[in-house]
Amino acid sequence: MAEKVAKLIDTINELLEKIVKENEKQKAILEQLDKVEQPYKLILEKVYIQGKTLVTTASEMGYDYKHMCKMNGIALKKFEQHDKKGVITT
């Protein structure tokens, strides 16, 4: 019984460590996003944080879909330029 409790505590501690690491990543991503200029920051927020589609984002911002696709690509490149901690790849 004591073994099972110890194993459960170890599992809980591992999960807590993962949660802390994910929270640190999220904080770093949001700090990185803050460095991106508008309107690219807004595009990234709508698509990757709010979960909106490019179609919806384009409509809300007054762009056509094809132009939004290009702007999204530029926005991702600008975001990547601010990636000093390797946030994107980890």
mmCIF file of N, CA and C in Angstrom:
data_model
loop_
_atom_site.group_PDB
_atom_site.id
_atom_site.type_symbol
_atom_site.label_atom_id
_atom_site.label_comp_id
_atom_site.label_asym_id
_atom_site.label_seq_id
_atom_site.Cartn_x
_atom_site.Cartn_y
_atom_site.Cartn_z
ATOM 1 N N MET A 1 0.818 -1.195 0.000
ATOM 2 C CA MET A 1 0.000 0.000 0.000
ATOM 3 C C MET A 1 0.868 1.268 0.000
ATOM 4 N N ALA A 2 1.912 1.262 0.817
ATOM 5 C CA ALA A 2 2.801 2.420 0.900
ATOM 6 C C ALA A 2 3.495 2.666 -0.440
ATOM 7 N N GLU A 3 3.810 1.578 -1.150
ATOM 8 C CA GLU A 3 4.439 1.703 -2.470
ATOM 9 C C GLU A 3 3.529 2.423 -3.447
ATOM 10 N N LYS A 4 2.257 2.060 -3.422
ATOM 11 C CA LYS A 4 1.286 2.670 -4.330
ATOM 12 C C LYS A 4 1.112 4.156 -4.024
ATOM 13 N N VAL A 5 1.104 4.489 -2.744
ATOM 14 C CA VAL A 5 0.981 5.897 -2.350
ATOM 15 C C VAL A 5 2.216 6.680 -2.811
ATOM 16 N N ALA A 6 3.386 6.096 -2.616
ATOM 17 C CA ALA A 6 4.630 6.756 -3.037
ATOM 18 C C ALA A 6 4.650 6.951 -4.550
ATOM 19 N N LYS A 7 4.200 5.931 -5.283
ATOM 20 C CA LYS A 7 4.157 6.032 -6.742
ATOM 21 C C LYS A 7 3.163 7.110 -7.179
ATOM 22 N N LEU A 8 2.030 7.174 -6.493
ATOM 23 C CA LEU A 8 1.026 8.190 -6.797
ATOM 24 C C LEU A 8 1.583 9.588 -6.537
ATOM 25 N N ILE A 9 2.287 9.760 -5.442
ATOM 26 C CA ILE A 9 2.890 11.060 -5.117
ATOM 27 C C ILE A 9 3.923 11.435 -6.174
ATOM 28 N N ASP A 10 4.728 10.485 -6.610
ATOM 29 C CA ASP A 10 5.711 10.749 -7.668
ATOM 30 C C ASP A 10 5.019 11.187 -8.958
ATOM 31 N N THR A 11 3.948 10.506 -9.308
ATOM 32 C CA THR A 11 3.190 10.846 -10.516
ATOM 33 C C THR A 11 2.609 12.249 -10.407
ATOM 34 N N ILE A 12 2.061 12.573 -9.245
ATOM 35 C CA ILE A 12 1.505 13.913 -9.030
ATOM 36 C C ILE A 12 2.600 14.966 -9.170
ATOM 37 N N ASN A 13 3.752 14.715 -8.592
ATOM 38 C CA ASN A 13 4.867 15.669 -8.683
ATOM 39 C C ASN A 13 5.340 15.849 -10.130
ATOM 40 N N GLU A 14 5.387 14.769 -10.892
ATOM 41 C CA GLU A 14 5.762 14.851 -12.306
ATOM 42 C C GLU A 14 4.760 15.700 -13.081
ATOM 43 N N LEU A 15 3.472 15.478 -12.807
ATOM 44 C CA LEU A 15 2.437 16.259 -13.488
ATOM 45 C C LEU A 15 2.519 17.734 -13.117
ATOM 46 N N LEU A 16 2.787 18.019 -11.871
ATOM 47 C CA LEU A 16 2.933 19.417 -11.445
ATOM 48 C C LEU A 16 4.119 20.086 -12.138
ATOM 49 N N GLU A 17 5.219 19.366 -12.279
ATOM 50 C CA GLU A 17 6.385 19.894 -12.994
ATOM 51 C C GLU A 17 6.036 20.213 -14.445
ATOM 52 N N LYS A 18 5.282 19.318 -15.085
ATOM 53 C CA LYS A 18 4.864 19.554 -16.467
ATOM 54 C C LYS A 18 3.977 20.787 -16.565
ATOM 55 N N ILE A 19 3.075 20.951 -15.606
ATOM 56 C CA ILE A 19 2.190 22.113 -15.609
ATOM 57 C C ILE A 19 3.000 23.396 -15.460
ATOM 58 N N VAL A 20 3.959 23.398 -14.571
ATOM 59 C CA VAL A 20 4.805 24.582 -14.370
ATOM 60 C C VAL A 20 5.571 24.906 -15.649
ATOM 61 N N LYS A 21 6.132 23.892 -16.295
ATOM 62 C CA LYS A 21 6.870 24.113 -17.546
ATOM 63 C C LYS A 21 5.965 24.672 -18.634
ATOM 64 N N GLU A 22 4.758 24.143 -18.750
ATOM 65 C CA GLU A 22 3.811 24.632 -19.757
ATOM 66 C C GLU A 22 3.396 26.070 -19.466
ATOM 67 N N ASN A 23 3.206 26.404 -18.202
ATOM 68 C CA ASN A 23 2.881 27.780 -17.837
ATOM 69 C C ASN A 23 4.019 28.734 -18.177
ATOM 70 N N GLU A 24 5.255 28.289 -17.970
ATOM 71 C CA GLU A 24 6.418 29.105 -18.320
ATOM 72 C C GLU A 24 6.488 29.324 -19.828
ATOM 73 N N LYS A 25 6.212 28.262 -20.590
ATOM 74 C CA LYS A 25 6.189 28.389 -22.058
ATOM 75 C C LYS A 25 5.124 29.375 -22.499
ATOM 76 N N GLN A 26 3.934 29.241 -21.918
ATOM 77 C CA GLN A 26 2.826 30.130 -22.277
ATOM 78 C C GLN A 26 3.188 31.581 -21.981
ATOM 79 N N LYS A 27 3.796 31.823 -20.835
ATOM 80 C CA LYS A 27 4.209 33.185 -20.474
ATOM 81 C C LYS A 27 5.228 33.715 -21.476
ATOM 82 N N ALA A 28 6.199 32.885 -21.846
ATOM 83 C CA ALA A 28 7.223 33.304 -22.808
ATOM 84 C C ALA A 28 6.606 33.609 -24.175
ATOM 85 N N ILE A 29 5.644 32.805 -24.592
ATOM 86 C CA ILE A 29 4.981 33.028 -25.876
ATOM 87 C C ILE A 29 4.224 34.349 -25.859
ATOM 88 N N LEU A 30 3.503 34.616 -24.781
ATOM 89 C CA LEU A 30 2.754 35.871 -24.686
ATOM 90 C C LEU A 30 3.690 37.083 -24.639
ATOM 91 N N GLU A 31 4.833 36.950 -23.960
ATOM 92 C CA GLU A 31 5.822 38.035 -23.940
ATOM 93 C C GLU A 31 6.383 38.264 -25.339
ATOM 94 N N GLN A 32 6.626 37.190 -26.052
ATOM 95 C CA GLN A 32 7.135 37.280 -27.414
ATOM 96 C C GLN A 32 6.093 37.918 -28.324
ATOM 97 N N LEU A 33 4.844 37.537 -28.146
ATOM 98 C CA LEU A 33 3.757 38.091 -28.952
ATOM 99 C C LEU A 33 3.626 39.594 -28.737
ATOM 100 N N ASP A 34 3.857 40.053 -27.522
ATOM 101 C CA ASP A 34 3.769 41.483 -27.220
ATOM 102 C C ASP A 34 4.785 42.310 -28.016
ATOM 103 N N LYS A 35 5.844 41.680 -28.484
ATOM 104 C CA LYS A 35 6.878 42.383 -29.239
ATOM 105 C C LYS A 35 6.531 42.546 -30.721
ATOM 106 N N VAL A 36 5.518 41.844 -31.191
ATOM 107 C CA VAL A 36 5.110 41.903 -32.604
ATOM 108 C C VAL A 36 4.220 43.126 -32.802
ATOM 109 N N GLU A 37 4.497 43.878 -33.871
ATOM 110 C CA GLU A 37 3.712 45.094 -34.129
ATOM 111 C C GLU A 37 2.362 44.759 -34.754
ATOM 112 N N GLN A 38 1.467 45.718 -34.624
ATOM 113 C CA GLN A 38 0.135 45.584 -35.224
ATOM 114 C C GLN A 38 0.224 45.788 -36.726
ATOM 115 N N PRO A 39 -0.617 45.245 -37.537
ATOM 116 C CA PRO A 39 -1.769 44.407 -37.216
ATOM 117 C C PRO A 39 -1.408 42.932 -37.032
ATOM 118 N N TYR A 40 -0.122 42.625 -37.142
ATOM 119 C CA TYR A 40 0.300 41.227 -37.093
ATOM 120 C C TYR A 40 0.040 40.596 -35.727
ATOM 121 N N LYS A 41 0.229 41.371 -34.667
ATOM 122 C CA LYS A 41 -0.047 40.867 -33.327
ATOM 123 C C LYS A 41 -1.522 40.483 -33.201
ATOM 124 N N LEU A 42 -2.390 41.322 -33.695
ATOM 125 C CA LEU A 42 -3.826 41.057 -33.621
ATOM 126 C C LEU A 42 -4.202 39.789 -34.399
ATOM 127 N N ILE A 43 -3.594 39.614 -35.553
ATOM 128 C CA ILE A 43 -3.855 38.408 -36.351
ATOM 129 C C ILE A 43 -3.457 37.163 -35.564
ATOM 130 N N LEU A 44 -2.265 37.185 -34.987
ATOM 131 C CA LEU A 44 -1.789 36.030 -34.217
ATOM 132 C C LEU A 44 -2.683 35.774 -32.998
ATOM 133 N N GLU A 45 -3.108 36.836 -32.328
ATOM 134 C CA GLU A 45 -3.991 36.672 -31.172
ATOM 135 C C GLU A 45 -5.315 36.025 -31.576
ATOM 136 N N LYS A 46 -5.906 36.545 -32.654
ATOM 137 C CA LYS A 46 -7.203 36.026 -33.084
ATOM 138 C C LYS A 46 -7.106 34.561 -33.518
ATOM 139 N N VAL A 47 -6.087 34.233 -34.284
ATOM 140 C CA VAL A 47 -5.978 32.886 -34.845
ATOM 141 C C VAL A 47 -5.451 31.876 -33.819
ATOM 142 N N TYR A 48 -4.356 32.222 -33.136
ATOM 143 C CA TYR A 48 -3.677 31.220 -32.318
ATOM 144 C C TYR A 48 -4.024 31.269 -30.837
ATOM 145 N N ILE A 49 -4.613 32.357 -30.374
ATOM 146 C CA ILE A 49 -5.017 32.418 -28.968
ATOM 147 C C ILE A 49 -6.533 32.278 -28.845
ATOM 148 N N GLN A 50 -7.263 33.038 -29.660
ATOM 149 C CA GLN A 50 -8.720 32.975 -29.601
ATOM 150 C C GLN A 50 -9.285 31.805 -30.395
ATOM 151 N N GLY A 51 -8.463 31.206 -31.264
ATOM 152 C CA GLY A 51 -8.891 30.029 -32.019
ATOM 153 C C GLY A 51 -9.796 30.326 -33.205
ATOM 154 N N LYS A 52 -9.761 31.560 -33.685
ATOM 155 C CA LYS A 52 -10.590 31.919 -34.837
ATOM 156 C C LYS A 52 -9.922 31.444 -36.127
ATOM 157 N N THR A 53 -10.719 31.205 -37.143
ATOM 158 C CA THR A 53 -10.161 30.794 -38.433
ATOM 159 C C THR A 53 -9.619 32.018 -39.159
ATOM 160 N N LEU A 54 -8.820 31.764 -40.176
ATOM 161 C CA LEU A 54 -8.325 32.878 -40.995
ATOM 162 C C LEU A 54 -9.474 33.571 -41.719
ATOM 163 N N VAL A 55 -10.489 32.801 -42.092
ATOM 164 C CA VAL A 55 -11.660 33.372 -42.769
ATOM 165 C C VAL A 55 -12.364 34.368 -41.843
ATOM 166 N N THR A 56 -12.611 33.956 -40.617
ATOM 167 C CA THR A 56 -13.275 34.825 -39.640
ATOM 168 C C THR A 56 -12.415 36.043 -39.321
ATOM 169 N N THR A 57 -11.135 35.819 -39.117
ATOM 170 C CA THR A 57 -10.215 36.919 -38.813
ATOM 171 C C THR A 57 -10.171 37.915 -39.956
ATOM 172 N N ALA A 58 -10.112 37.414 -41.177
ATOM 173 C CA ALA A 58 -10.097 38.301 -42.344
ATOM 174 C C ALA A 58 -11.364 39.155 -42.383
ATOM 175 N N SER A 59 -12.492 38.520 -42.161
ATOM 176 C CA SER A 59 -13.771 39.224 -42.180
ATOM 177 C C SER A 59 -13.822 40.300 -41.095
ATOM 178 N N GLU A 60 -13.403 39.942 -39.892
ATOM 179 C CA GLU A 60 -13.427 40.887 -38.777
ATOM 180 C C GLU A 60 -12.493 42.078 -38.995
ATOM 181 N N MET A 61 -11.391 41.834 -39.704
ATOM 182 C CA MET A 61 -10.413 42.903 -39.903
ATOM 183 C C MET A 61 -10.574 43.616 -41.244
ATOM 184 N N GLY A 62 -11.538 43.186 -42.044
ATOM 185 C CA GLY A 62 -11.808 43.860 -43.311
ATOM 186 C C GLY A 62 -10.870 43.491 -44.443
ATOM 187 N N TYR A 63 -10.297 42.285 -44.393
ATOM 188 C CA TYR A 63 -9.408 41.810 -45.453
ATOM 189 C C TYR A 63 -10.068 40.636 -46.174
ATOM 190 N N ASP A 64 -9.615 40.367 -47.398
ATOM 191 C CA ASP A 64 -10.085 39.143 -48.034
ATOM 192 C C ASP A 64 -9.196 37.989 -47.567
ATOM 193 N N TYR A 65 -9.686 36.779 -47.760
ATOM 194 C CA TYR A 65 -9.023 35.589 -47.231
ATOM 195 C C TYR A 65 -7.602 35.433 -47.770
ATOM 196 N N LYS A 66 -7.421 35.639 -49.056
ATOM 197 C CA LYS A 66 -6.104 35.456 -49.674
ATOM 198 C C LYS A 66 -5.081 36.425 -49.060
ATOM 199 N N HIS A 67 -5.502 37.660 -48.865
ATOM 200 C CA HIS A 67 -4.611 38.651 -48.257
ATOM 201 C C HIS A 67 -4.312 38.267 -46.804
ATOM 202 N N MET A 68 -5.311 37.747 -46.103
ATOM 203 C CA MET A 68 -5.109 37.334 -44.714
ATOM 204 C C MET A 68 -4.109 36.191 -44.628
ATOM 205 N N CYS A 69 -4.150 35.278 -45.580
ATOM 206 C CA CYS A 69 -3.170 34.185 -45.599
ATOM 207 C C CYS A 69 -1.753 34.730 -45.696
ATOM 208 N N LYS A 70 -1.555 35.726 -46.567
ATOM 209 C CA LYS A 70 -0.233 36.342 -46.710
ATOM 210 C C LYS A 70 0.174 37.058 -45.425
ATOM 211 N N MET A 71 -0.774 37.797 -44.844
ATOM 212 C CA MET A 71 -0.476 38.537 -43.610
ATOM 213 C C MET A 71 -0.182 37.593 -42.449
ATOM 214 N N ASN A 72 -0.870 36.460 -42.404
ATOM 215 C CA ASN A 72 -0.605 35.475 -41.369
ATOM 216 C C ASN A 72 0.824 34.934 -41.500
ATOM 217 N N GLY A 73 1.240 34.675 -42.717
ATOM 218 C CA GLY A 73 2.615 34.217 -42.940
ATOM 219 C C GLY A 73 3.636 35.240 -42.478
ATOM 220 N N ILE A 74 3.384 36.504 -42.790
ATOM 221 C CA ILE A 74 4.277 37.585 -42.349
ATOM 222 C C ILE A 74 4.272 37.671 -40.823
ATOM 223 N N ALA A 75 3.084 37.563 -40.237
ATOM 224 C CA ALA A 75 2.952 37.636 -38.780
ATOM 225 C C ALA A 75 3.752 36.527 -38.097
ATOM 226 N N LEU A 76 3.686 35.330 -38.651
ATOM 227 C CA LEU A 76 4.440 34.211 -38.079
ATOM 228 C C LEU A 76 5.947 34.448 -38.186
ATOM 229 N N LYS A 77 6.389 35.021 -39.296
ATOM 230 C CA LYS A 77 7.816 35.337 -39.454
ATOM 231 C C LYS A 77 8.247 36.397 -38.448
ATOM 232 N N LYS A 78 7.408 37.411 -38.243
ATOM 233 C CA LYS A 78 7.728 38.460 -37.275
ATOM 234 C C LYS A 78 7.773 37.882 -35.858
ATOM 235 N N PHE A 79 6.850 36.988 -35.556
ATOM 236 C CA PHE A 79 6.850 36.333 -34.254
ATOM 237 C C PHE A 79 8.136 35.534 -34.060
ATOM 238 N N GLU A 80 8.510 34.812 -35.088
ATOM 239 C CA GLU A 80 9.711 33.976 -35.026
ATOM 240 C C GLU A 80 10.978 34.814 -34.842
ATOM 241 N N GLN A 81 10.994 36.027 -35.396
ATOM 242 C CA GLN A 81 12.159 36.907 -35.257
ATOM 243 C C GLN A 81 12.420 37.280 -33.795
ATOM 244 N N HIS A 82 11.390 37.233 -32.981
ATOM 245 C CA HIS A 82 11.528 37.588 -31.570
ATOM 246 C C HIS A 82 11.754 36.364 -30.691
ATOM 247 N N ASP A 83 11.981 35.212 -31.294
ATOM 248 C CA ASP A 83 12.126 33.958 -30.557
ATOM 249 C C ASP A 83 13.573 33.773 -30.101
ATOM 250 N N LYS A 84 13.904 34.370 -28.957
ATOM 251 C CA LYS A 84 15.269 34.263 -28.433
ATOM 252 C C LYS A 84 15.439 33.068 -27.501
ATOM 253 N N LYS A 85 14.327 32.584 -26.958
ATOM 254 C CA LYS A 85 14.405 31.484 -25.985
ATOM 255 C C LYS A 85 14.081 30.137 -26.609
ATOM 256 N N GLY A 86 13.855 30.074 -27.910
ATOM 257 C CA GLY A 86 13.511 28.820 -28.530
ATOM 258 C C GLY A 86 12.105 28.352 -28.184
ATOM 259 N N VAL A 87 11.221 29.307 -27.932
ATOM 260 C CA VAL A 87 9.856 28.982 -27.509
ATOM 261 C C VAL A 87 9.109 28.185 -28.566
ATOM 262 N N ILE A 88 9.296 28.538 -29.817
ATOM 263 C CA ILE A 88 8.534 27.909 -30.877
ATOM 264 C C ILE A 88 8.887 26.436 -31.024
ATOM 265 N N THR A 89 10.128 26.092 -30.889
ATOM 266 C CA THR A 89 10.562 24.723 -31.175
ATOM 267 C C THR A 89 10.490 23.798 -29.973
ATOM 268 N N THR A 90 10.267 24.325 -28.764
ATOM 269 C CA THR A 90 10.249 23.445 -27.590
ATOM 270 C C THR A 90 8.860 23.158 -27.122
#
